[in-house]
Tab-separated table of C-alpha atoms and ligand atoms in Angstrom:
chain	number	residue	atom	x	y	z
A	159	MET	CA	-22.524	1.056	12.966
A	160	GLN	CA	-24.784	3.826	11.685
A	161	THR	CA	-27.483	3.013	9.160
A	162	ARG	CA	-28.580	5.397	6.461
A	163	THR	CA	-31.337	5.293	3.903
A	164	MET	CA	-29.926	7.746	1.377
A	165	SER	CA	-29.186	6.222	-1.986
A	166	ALA	CA	-26.556	6.869	-4.598
A	167	PRO	CA	-27.545	8.124	-8.044
A	168	THR	CA	-28.933	5.168	-9.954
A	169	GLN	CA	-29.414	6.707	-13.364
A	170	ALA	CA	-27.397	5.198	-16.186
A	171	ALA	CA	-23.877	6.529	-16.079
A	172	ALA	CA	-23.098	8.654	-19.060
A	173	ARG	CA	-19.663	8.285	-20.542
A	174	ILE	CA	-17.145	10.919	-19.591
A	175	GLN	CA	-17.099	13.588	-22.302
A	176	PRO	CA	-14.195	15.890	-23.218
A	177	GLY	CA	-14.390	19.154	-21.335
A	178	GLN	CA	-17.382	18.040	-19.281
A	179	ALA	CA	-17.647	17.214	-15.605
A	180	LEU	CA	-19.695	14.199	-14.589
A	181	ALA	CA	-22.131	14.287	-11.646
A	182	ILE	CA	-21.483	11.554	-9.080
A	183	ALA	CA	-23.804	12.783	-6.304
A	184	ASP	CA	-26.024	15.753	-5.489
A	185	GLY	CA	-23.756	18.764	-5.969
A	186	VAL	CA	-20.634	16.666	-6.504
A	187	HIS	CA	-18.837	16.258	-9.835
A	188	TRP	CA	-15.905	14.280	-11.139
A	189	VAL	CA	-13.492	16.667	-12.884
A	190	GLY	CA	-10.487	14.380	-13.306
A	191	ALA	CA	-8.559	13.120	-16.308
A	192	LEU	CA	-8.361	9.887	-18.290
A	193	ASP	CA	-4.977	8.406	-19.169
A	194	PRO	CA	-5.876	5.355	-21.272
A	195	ASP	CA	-2.457	5.019	-22.910
A	196	LEU	CA	-0.407	4.634	-19.735
A	197	ARG	CA	1.188	1.173	-19.574
A	198	THR	CA	3.492	1.587	-16.596
A	199	PHE	CA	2.775	3.685	-13.522
A	200	ASP	CA	5.598	4.939	-11.290
A	201	ILE	CA	8.045	2.948	-13.440
A	202	VAL	CA	7.078	-0.412	-11.909
A	203	LEU	CA	3.287	-0.920	-11.966
A	204	ALA	CA	1.705	-2.493	-15.032
A	205	THR	CA	-1.384	-0.557	-16.134
A	206	ALA	CA	-2.956	-2.725	-18.803
A	207	ASN	CA	-5.664	-0.252	-19.754
A	208	GLY	CA	-4.260	2.961	-18.328
A	209	THR	CA	-5.513	4.870	-15.322
A	210	THR	CA	-7.545	7.858	-14.265
A	211	TYR	CA	-6.564	10.793	-12.075
A	212	ASN	CA	-9.740	11.516	-10.164
A	213	SER	CA	-10.484	14.990	-8.927
A	214	TYR	CA	-13.829	16.099	-7.545
A	215	VAL	CA	-15.783	19.281	-6.953
A	216	VAL	CA	-18.197	19.646	-4.023
A	217	ARG	CA	-20.652	22.524	-4.129
A	218	GLY	CA	-22.059	23.907	-0.884
A	219	GLU	CA	-24.266	26.922	-0.211
A	220	ARG	CA	-21.215	28.932	0.781
A	221	GLY	CA	-18.764	27.902	-1.844
A	222	VAL	CA	-17.009	25.155	-3.715
A	223	ALA	CA	-14.291	22.709	-2.679
A	224	VAL	CA	-11.924	20.926	-5.056
A	225	ILE	CA	-10.724	17.538	-3.833
A	226	ASP	CA	-7.276	16.688	-5.259
A	227	THR	CA	-6.081	17.613	-8.743
A	228	VAL	CA	-4.422	15.636	-11.558
A	229	LYS	CA	-1.012	14.848	-13.010
A	230	ALA	CA	0.557	18.000	-14.482
A	231	ALA	CA	0.389	16.797	-18.095
A	232	PHE	CA	-3.376	16.496	-17.764
A	233	ALA	CA	-3.947	19.957	-16.297
A	234	PRO	CA	-5.640	21.420	-19.413
A	235	GLU	CA	-8.195	18.576	-19.412
A	236	PHE	CA	-8.782	19.076	-15.673
A	237	PHE	CA	-9.274	22.836	-15.921
A	238	ARG	CA	-11.755	22.507	-18.788
A	239	ARG	CA	-13.851	20.113	-16.705
A	240	LEU	CA	-13.528	22.258	-13.605
A	241	GLU	CA	-14.684	25.347	-15.524
A	242	SER	CA	-17.751	23.433	-16.700
A	243	VAL	CA	-19.110	23.325	-13.133
A	244	CYS	CA	-17.730	26.357	-11.280
A	245	ARG	CA	-15.986	29.712	-11.490
A	246	TYR	CA	-12.564	30.088	-9.930
A	247	ASP	CA	-13.819	32.812	-7.596
A	248	GLU	CA	-16.315	30.312	-6.161
A	249	ILE	CA	-13.570	27.932	-5.043
A	250	ARG	CA	-13.250	28.345	-1.331
A	251	ALA	CA	-11.256	25.239	-0.503
A	252	ILE	CA	-8.701	22.978	-2.129
A	253	VAL	CA	-8.334	19.687	-0.260
A	254	LEU	CA	-5.310	17.507	-0.876
A	255	ASN	CA	-5.834	13.988	0.312
A	256	HIS	CA	-2.375	13.058	-0.978
A	257	LEU	CA	0.465	15.072	-2.483
A	258	GLU	CA	2.045	12.579	-4.865
A	259	PRO	CA	2.473	14.312	-8.254
A	260	ASP	CA	-0.282	12.312	-9.944
A	261	HIS	CA	-2.713	14.208	-7.680
A	262	SER	CA	-0.909	17.472	-7.038
A	263	GLY	CA	0.514	18.166	-10.515
A	264	ALA	CA	-2.130	20.780	-11.370
A	265	LEU	CA	-2.165	22.290	-7.866
A	266	PRO	CA	0.223	25.231	-8.447
A	267	GLU	CA	-1.785	26.402	-11.440
A	268	LEU	CA	-5.063	25.891	-9.572
A	269	MET	CA	-3.751	28.049	-6.735
A	270	GLN	CA	-2.881	30.751	-9.241
A	271	ARG	CA	-6.273	30.553	-10.941
A	272	ALA	CA	-8.152	30.493	-7.626
A	273	PRO	CA	-6.106	32.784	-5.369
A	274	GLU	CA	-8.900	33.101	-2.799
A	275	ALA	CA	-9.030	29.355	-2.219
A	276	HIS	CA	-7.682	28.049	1.073
A	277	VAL	CA	-5.663	24.821	0.995
A	278	TYR	CA	-6.388	22.000	3.473
A	279	LEU	CA	-3.645	19.445	4.095
A	280	SER	CA	-3.010	16.589	6.467
A	281	SER	CA	-0.680	17.401	9.335
A	282	ARG	CA	2.147	15.397	7.719
A	283	ALA	CA	1.941	17.138	4.353
A	284	PRO	CA	3.531	20.625	4.741
A	285	MET	CA	7.095	19.629	3.841
A	286	MET	CA	5.953	18.021	0.610
A	287	PHE	CA	3.565	20.911	-0.061
A	288	LYS	CA	6.364	23.476	0.216
A	289	ALA	CA	8.651	21.342	-1.957
A	290	LEU	CA	5.918	21.145	-4.560
A	291	LEU	CA	5.616	24.914	-4.724
A	292	LYS	CA	9.297	25.809	-4.486
A	293	ALA	CA	9.773	26.077	-8.250
A	294	THR	CA	6.849	28.507	-8.493
A	295	ASP	CA	6.391	32.055	-7.271
A	296	ILE	CA	3.504	30.964	-5.059
A	297	THR	CA	3.976	31.592	-1.354
A	298	PRO	CA	2.205	28.794	0.489
A	299	ALA	CA	0.908	31.035	3.255
A	300	ALA	CA	-2.754	30.152	3.208
A	301	PHE	CA	-3.037	26.549	4.226
A	302	THR	CA	-4.614	24.780	7.146
A	303	LEU	CA	-3.501	21.494	8.644
A	304	VAL	CA	-6.363	19.155	9.425
A	305	GLN	CA	-6.586	16.016	11.486
A	306	THR	CA	-9.165	13.373	12.238
A	307	GLY	CA	-12.125	15.269	13.652
A	308	SER	CA	-11.451	18.486	11.699
A	309	ARG	CA	-14.436	19.667	9.693
A	310	LEU	CA	-15.079	22.312	7.070
A	311	ASP	CA	-18.628	23.626	6.605
A	312	LEU	CA	-19.394	24.550	2.992
A	313	GLY	CA	-23.064	25.206	3.768
A	314	GLY	CA	-25.215	22.096	3.518
A	315	ARG	CA	-22.113	20.088	2.724
A	316	THR	CA	-19.502	19.282	5.335
A	317	LEU	CA	-16.007	18.017	4.693
A	318	ALA	CA	-14.861	15.799	7.566
A	319	PHE	CA	-11.235	14.715	7.574
A	320	TYR	CA	-9.863	11.293	8.519
A	321	GLN	CA	-6.128	10.740	8.753
A	322	THR	CA	-4.996	7.513	7.112
A	323	PRO	CA	-1.202	7.897	7.207
A	324	PHE	CA	1.073	5.643	5.155
A	325	LEU	CA	-1.631	4.609	2.716
A	326	HIS	CA	0.698	4.816	1.019
A	327	TRP	CA	2.582	8.027	1.882
A	328	PRO	CA	2.857	9.641	5.315
A	329	ASP	CA	0.561	12.469	4.220
A	330	THR	CA	-2.451	10.441	3.095
A	331	GLN	CA	-5.927	11.208	4.394
A	332	CYS	CA	-9.559	10.701	3.433
A	333	THR	CA	-12.293	13.328	3.247
A	334	TYR	CA	-15.903	12.433	4.048
A	335	VAL	CA	-19.152	14.250	3.254
A	336	PRO	CA	-21.581	13.033	5.939
A	337	GLU	CA	-24.693	14.537	4.283
A	338	LEU	CA	-24.077	12.259	1.289
A	339	GLY	CA	-22.310	9.292	2.858
A	340	LEU	CA	-19.530	10.031	0.353
A	341	LEU	CA	-15.898	9.196	1.041
A	342	PHE	CA	-13.113	10.754	-1.025
A	343	SER	CA	-10.571	8.088	-0.246
A	344	GLY	CA	-7.426	9.130	-2.109
A	345	ASP	CA	-5.388	6.158	-3.322
A	346	VAL	CA	-7.163	3.877	-0.844
A	347	PHE	CA	-9.753	1.674	-2.612
A	348	GLY	CA	-8.445	2.957	-5.935
A	349	CYS	CA	-6.938	1.088	-8.854
A	350	HIS	CA	-5.310	1.744	-12.180
A	351	PHE	CA	-8.217	1.151	-14.505
A	352	CYS	CA	-9.348	3.551	-17.183
A	353	ASP	CA	-12.975	3.331	-18.285
A	354	ASP	CA	-15.041	6.356	-19.283
A	355	ARG	CA	-18.189	4.788	-17.817
A	356	LEU	CA	-16.621	5.701	-14.433
A	357	PHE	CA	-18.971	3.897	-12.005
A	358	ASN	CA	-18.186	0.431	-10.699
A	359	ASP	CA	-21.550	-0.928	-11.823
A	360	LYS	CA	-20.927	0.260	-15.413
A	361	VAL	CA	-17.230	-0.231	-16.135
A	362	GLY	CA	-15.572	-3.461	-17.232
A	363	ASP	CA	-14.370	-6.092	-14.795
A	364	PHE	CA	-11.721	-4.325	-12.720
A	365	ARG	CA	-11.274	-6.901	-9.954
A	366	PHE	CA	-7.782	-7.785	-11.079
A	367	SER	CA	-6.733	-4.135	-11.088
A	368	PHE	CA	-8.187	-3.582	-7.624
A	369	GLU	CA	-6.315	-6.567	-6.186
A	370	TYR	CA	-3.114	-5.728	-8.062
A	371	TYR	CA	-3.205	-2.163	-6.788
A	372	TYR	CA	-3.684	-3.343	-3.213
A	373	ALA	CA	-0.863	-5.866	-3.543
A	374	HIS	CA	1.625	-3.348	-4.908
A	375	ILE	CA	0.645	-0.102	-3.192
A	376	MET	CA	-1.102	-0.862	0.088
A	377	ARG	CA	0.152	-4.268	1.112
A	378	PRO	CA	3.487	-3.113	2.584
A	379	PHE	CA	1.442	-0.980	4.985
A	380	ARG	CA	-0.824	-3.724	6.260
A	381	GLN	CA	-1.012	-2.466	9.843
A	382	HIS	CA	-1.890	1.023	8.621
A	383	VAL	CA	-4.600	-0.484	6.383
A	384	LEU	CA	-6.142	-2.159	9.419
A	385	ALA	CA	-5.973	1.090	11.413
A	386	ALA	CA	-7.623	3.000	8.566
A	387	LEU	CA	-10.381	0.404	8.306
A	388	ASP	CA	-11.077	0.767	12.019
A	389	LEU	CA	-11.505	4.489	11.369
A	390	LEU	CA	-13.591	4.253	8.199
A	391	GLU	CA	-15.790	1.205	8.767
A	392	PRO	CA	-18.168	2.968	11.195
A	393	LEU	CA	-19.025	5.586	8.541
A	394	ALA	CA	-22.299	5.382	6.666
A	395	LEU	CA	-21.193	4.882	3.080
A	396	THR	CA	-23.184	5.467	-0.079
A	397	LEU	CA	-20.302	6.172	-2.380
A	398	ILE	CA	-16.515	5.851	-2.355
A	399	ALA	CA	-14.724	8.217	-4.707
A	400	PRO	CA	-11.071	7.166	-4.913
A	401	ALA	CA	-8.235	9.008	-6.628
A	402	HIS	CA	-7.795	6.362	-9.339
A	403	GLY	CA	-10.175	4.104	-11.200
A	404	PRO	CA	-13.903	3.527	-10.823
A	405	VAL	CA	-16.165	5.437	-8.449
A	406	LEU	CA	-17.608	2.806	-6.126
A	407	ARG	CA	-21.347	3.384	-5.814
A	408	GLN	CA	-22.565	-0.208	-5.977
A	409	ASN	CA	-21.970	-1.958	-2.662
A	410	PRO	CA	-19.148	0.350	-1.533
A	411	ARG	CA	-18.806	-1.523	1.731
A	412	HIS	CA	-17.642	-4.578	-0.220
A	413	TYR	CA	-14.366	-2.773	-0.881
A	414	LEU	CA	-13.745	-2.146	2.796
A	415	ALA	CA	-14.477	-5.791	3.518
A	416	ARG	CA	-12.084	-6.888	0.777
A	417	TYR	CA	-9.327	-4.662	2.158
A	418	ARG	CA	-9.849	-6.201	5.566
A	419	GLN	CA	-9.612	-9.703	4.103
A	420	LEU	CA	-6.450	-8.819	2.223
A	421	ALA	CA	-4.832	-7.153	5.229
A	422	ALA	CA	-5.782	-9.862	7.705
A	423	GLY	CA	-3.119	-12.421	8.520
A	424	ARG	CA	-4.197	-15.546	6.720
A	425	LEU	CA	-2.976	-17.948	9.372
A	426	ASP	CA	-3.530	-15.762	12.371
A	427	GLU	CA	-6.605	-17.610	13.589
A	428	GLN	CA	-5.012	-21.041	13.340
A	429	MET	CA	-1.689	-19.983	14.785
A	430	VAL	CA	-2.814	-18.288	17.979
A	431	GLY	CA	-0.138	-18.731	20.606
A	432	GLU	CA	2.425	-20.150	18.179
A	433	LYS	CA	5.339	-18.497	16.448
A	434	THR	CA	6.129	-19.380	12.855
A	435	LEU	CA	9.616	-19.892	11.467
A	436	LEU	CA	10.065	-20.459	7.739
A	437	ILE	CA	13.259	-21.995	6.383
A	438	PHE	CA	13.968	-21.554	2.660
A	439	TYR	CA	16.897	-23.125	0.903
A	440	LEU	CA	18.452	-24.063	-2.409
A	441	SER	CA	20.973	-26.829	-2.653
A	442	ALA	CA	23.258	-27.853	-5.534
A	443	TYR	CA	24.648	-31.103	-4.081
A	444	GLY	CA	22.564	-31.574	-0.950
A	445	ALA	CA	24.885	-29.890	1.565
A	446	THR	CA	22.805	-26.724	2.059
A	447	ARG	CA	19.727	-28.934	2.271
A	448	MET	CA	21.364	-30.920	5.088
A	449	MET	CA	22.026	-27.655	6.873
A	450	ALA	CA	18.384	-26.547	6.401
A	451	GLU	CA	17.061	-29.799	7.811
A	452	ALA	CA	19.367	-29.599	10.800
A	453	ILE	CA	18.306	-25.996	11.512
A	454	ALA	CA	14.678	-27.168	11.323
A	455	THR	CA	15.390	-30.023	13.726
A	456	GLY	CA	16.975	-27.649	16.209
A	457	ALA	CA	14.111	-25.153	15.935
A	458	GLU	CA	11.429	-27.817	16.320
A	459	ALA	CA	12.837	-28.733	19.709
A	460	GLU	CA	11.562	-25.420	21.051
A	461	THR	CA	7.943	-25.525	22.240
A	462	GLY	CA	5.626	-22.959	20.716
A	463	VAL	CA	7.327	-22.616	17.331
A	464	ARG	CA	5.901	-24.073	14.143
A	465	VAL	CA	8.706	-24.694	11.649
A	466	SER	CA	8.283	-25.039	7.872
A	467	LEU	CA	10.916	-26.033	5.333
A	468	TYR	CA	10.740	-24.979	1.666
A	469	ASP	CA	12.976	-25.785	-1.288
A	470	LEU	CA	13.250	-22.764	-3.593
A	471	GLU	CA	14.073	-25.041	-6.516
A	472	VAL	CA	10.325	-25.051	-7.271
A	473	GLY	CA	11.043	-21.774	-9.079
A	474	ASP	CA	7.992	-19.589	-8.468
A	475	VAL	CA	8.551	-17.722	-5.213
A	476	SER	CA	5.250	-15.827	-5.244
A	477	PRO	CA	3.330	-18.315	-3.027
A	478	PHE	CA	5.930	-17.790	-0.324
A	479	ILE	CA	5.267	-14.060	-0.037
A	480	ASP	CA	1.913	-14.663	1.672
A	481	LEU	CA	3.590	-17.045	4.094
A	482	ILE	CA	6.372	-14.627	4.935
A	483	GLU	CA	3.914	-11.780	5.486
A	484	THR	CA	2.411	-13.574	8.461
A	485	ALA	CA	5.521	-15.424	9.666
A	486	ASP	CA	7.570	-14.376	12.679
A	487	GLY	CA	10.947	-15.381	11.298
A	488	ILE	CA	12.616	-16.438	8.066
A	489	VAL	CA	15.867	-18.278	7.512
A	490	ILE	CA	17.377	-18.418	4.031
A	491	GLY	CA	20.026	-20.763	2.751
A	492	SER	CA	21.952	-20.797	-0.489
A	493	PRO	CA	25.188	-22.259	-1.787
A	494	THR	CA	27.666	-19.764	-3.187
A	495	LEU	CA	27.679	-19.851	-6.976
A	496	ASN	CA	30.304	-17.710	-8.711
A	497	GLY	CA	30.588	-15.507	-5.648
A	498	ASP	CA	26.843	-14.977	-5.301
A	499	ALA	CA	23.680	-16.493	-3.852
A	500	ALA	CA	21.474	-18.423	-6.260
A	501	LYS	CA	18.954	-16.545	-8.393
A	502	PRO	CA	15.736	-17.886	-6.747
A	503	VAL	CA	17.014	-16.589	-3.412
A	504	TRP	CA	17.355	-13.100	-4.861
A	505	GLU	CA	13.913	-13.387	-6.439
A	506	LEU	CA	12.482	-14.194	-3.036
A	507	LEU	CA	14.375	-11.412	-1.304
A	508	ALA	CA	13.525	-8.907	-4.044
A	509	SER	CA	9.828	-9.656	-3.568
A	510	LEU	CA	9.793	-8.787	0.097
A	511	HIS	CA	9.489	-5.036	-0.442
A	512	THR	CA	5.804	-5.618	-1.214
A	513	ILE	CA	5.052	-6.757	2.335
A	514	HIS	CA	5.818	-5.581	5.820
A	515	VAL	CA	8.845	-7.527	7.096
A	516	ARG	CA	10.465	-4.974	9.361
A	517	GLY	CA	11.279	-6.469	12.754
A	518	LYS	CA	10.794	-10.096	11.764
A	519	LEU	CA	13.573	-12.454	12.805
A	520	GLY	CA	16.036	-13.271	10.026
A	521	ALA	CA	19.075	-15.472	9.460
A	522	ALA	CA	21.143	-16.882	6.599
A	523	PHE	CA	23.162	-20.012	5.997
A	524	GLY	CA	24.785	-22.001	3.219
A	525	SER	CA	27.432	-24.438	2.117
A	526	TYR	CA	30.227	-23.332	-0.204
A	527	GLY	CA	33.121	-24.713	-2.190
A	528	TRP	CA	35.684	-21.927	-2.536
A	529	SER	CA	34.729	-18.458	-1.348
A	530	GLY	CA	31.322	-18.555	0.398
A	531	GLU	CA	30.117	-14.967	-0.101
A	532	ALA	CA	26.422	-15.869	-0.350
A	533	VAL	CA	25.699	-15.965	3.390
A	534	ALA	CA	26.966	-12.446	4.069
A	535	MET	CA	25.181	-11.127	0.991
A	536	MET	CA	21.868	-12.621	2.109
A	537	GLU	CA	22.404	-11.287	5.607
A	538	ASP	CA	23.017	-7.798	4.247
A	539	ARG	CA	19.793	-7.930	2.295
A	540	LEU	CA	17.821	-9.123	5.327
A	541	LYS	CA	19.256	-6.269	7.372
A	542	GLY	CA	18.510	-3.844	4.547
A	543	LEU	CA	14.894	-4.928	4.728
A	544	ARG	CA	15.023	-4.114	8.464
A	545	LEU	CA	14.687	-7.683	9.643
A	546	HIS	CA	16.209	-8.399	13.023
A	547	VAL	CA	19.337	-10.542	12.430
A	548	PRO	CA	20.756	-11.281	15.891
A	549	PHE	CA	22.841	-14.367	15.023
A	550	GLU	CA	25.765	-14.536	12.639
A	551	GLY	CA	25.008	-16.575	9.537
A	552	LEU	CA	26.372	-20.070	9.257
A	553	ARG	CA	28.635	-20.852	6.291
A	554	LEU	CA	30.143	-24.316	6.024
A	555	LYS	CA	32.617	-25.691	3.532
A	556	LEU	CA	31.318	-28.531	1.357
A	557	VAL	CA	29.434	-31.365	3.075
A	558	PRO	CA	28.781	-30.690	6.767
A	559	THR	CA	30.232	-33.022	9.358
A	560	GLU	CA	28.223	-34.302	12.328
A	561	GLU	CA	29.795	-31.601	14.423
A	562	GLU	CA	28.812	-28.951	11.891
A	563	LEU	CA	25.275	-30.272	11.693
A	564	ALA	CA	25.132	-29.885	15.456
A	565	GLN	CA	26.071	-26.211	14.912
A	566	CYS	CA	23.141	-25.936	12.499
A	567	GLN	CA	20.805	-27.448	15.077
A	568	GLU	CA	22.112	-24.996	17.628
A	569	LEU	CA	21.391	-22.079	15.268
A	570	GLY	CA	17.840	-23.410	14.812
A	571	ARG	CA	17.409	-23.750	18.552
A	572	LYS	CA	18.639	-20.219	19.200
A	573	LEU	CA	16.369	-18.771	16.524
A	574	ALA	CA	13.311	-20.576	17.887
A	575	HIS	CA	14.169	-19.616	21.448
A	576	HIS	CA	14.514	-16.003	20.358
A	577	LEU	CA	11.011	-16.122	18.884
A	578	VAL	CA	9.333	-17.361	22.051
A	579	THR	CA	11.335	-15.312	24.535
A	580	PRO	CA	9.914	-11.917	25.577
A	581	PRO	CA	12.178	-9.046	24.441
A	582	GLY	CA	12.888	-8.008	28.040
A	583	GLU	CA	14.267	-11.426	28.902
A	584	LEU	CA	16.419	-11.456	25.772
A	585	CYS	CA	17.970	-8.148	26.796
A	586	ALA	CA	18.600	-9.463	30.295
A	587	ALA	CA	20.212	-12.619	28.896
A	588	ALA	CA	22.475	-10.581	26.637
A	589	ALA	CA	23.541	-8.239	29.439
B	853	FEO	FE1	-2.016	8.007	-6.825
B	853	FEO	FE2	0.083	7.776	-4.406
B	853	FEO	O1	-0.589	8.554	-5.868
């Protein structure tokens, strides 16, 4: 890892003023917008004290670069700040780390105001870029696709590009200024937290927002987070300037370390060499529970699989999400109630979009009285989440017989065997 002695600005952070940019480093200004009244972002994210749309200006000897813009409704605020630190004819580059509308909303107007500026996009961004401009009369001719290793020399300030796809859109990238140790990180390391003191050592306690943002935006892309950290951790870092929330000048490396902790599999170290199978169930009269226990018994007979059994009647499903994130397979059981699976089962299944479950092994089971739709419904949801569901779900009428419990054990055995068998051998067995 490189070491660097440069230091971030340590003077007291002034509050953001209307129409004024705020210096965050030598020749670099924040020109974004505050949105303190926002209470829900993207329909689903709670934003208890609003958010910020962070845009930045980097001044080099040969021109100015604008890094990201703001949500369209905040364009007037953005342009006033931008005009406080540069003229439009000085803008040589517009860099888009991410094209979601909260960062690209003011882009069409910026391109009109600064027609000489060249646009720099990640290699996955052109389709979205063209869609963004289709309702305008701007022809997106002048743009350059960058990749990791691409650099733009502004004169004394270099913009170095690092591709961080799927954090959280395919197009996402980071832009680094090596002379300053400054990383413009896009949504990565950001959070929805609005405080006009801007810097992490001056704003209020935003730890909850940081964790909440990770959990809801980045967590489904855990493997991409780890890949991005491998790319970014070797950089000398004085300052991280994300696209939302505080600018991270105090101990910026802490935020990389926290991302690595959050993205790491919690049980990975203890479970080396073992596969994990989680069995969740709800039971009205004990029949589905009997099935769950029999599936567990069958699975436990397979060496190399650690089986866990959980009753969803406890109500709060949130502790199970962490477990599922690092598990290899999940099996879900529910009785059929009025033609449906029980509510806690749906709460569990509805929570799985926040983590990466694609490719995990899945199965469903349940006892029923009259119609027994729950098993197929749960199976459909597991398949919709892209779990691998190789075995037909097991639905049994009322209390299982000994013979039926043996079927449950056999399902457990097959699931466990599937987990420990290399994919090539499974294909050969199926052929
Ligand atoms: Fe802040 Fe993904 O936009």
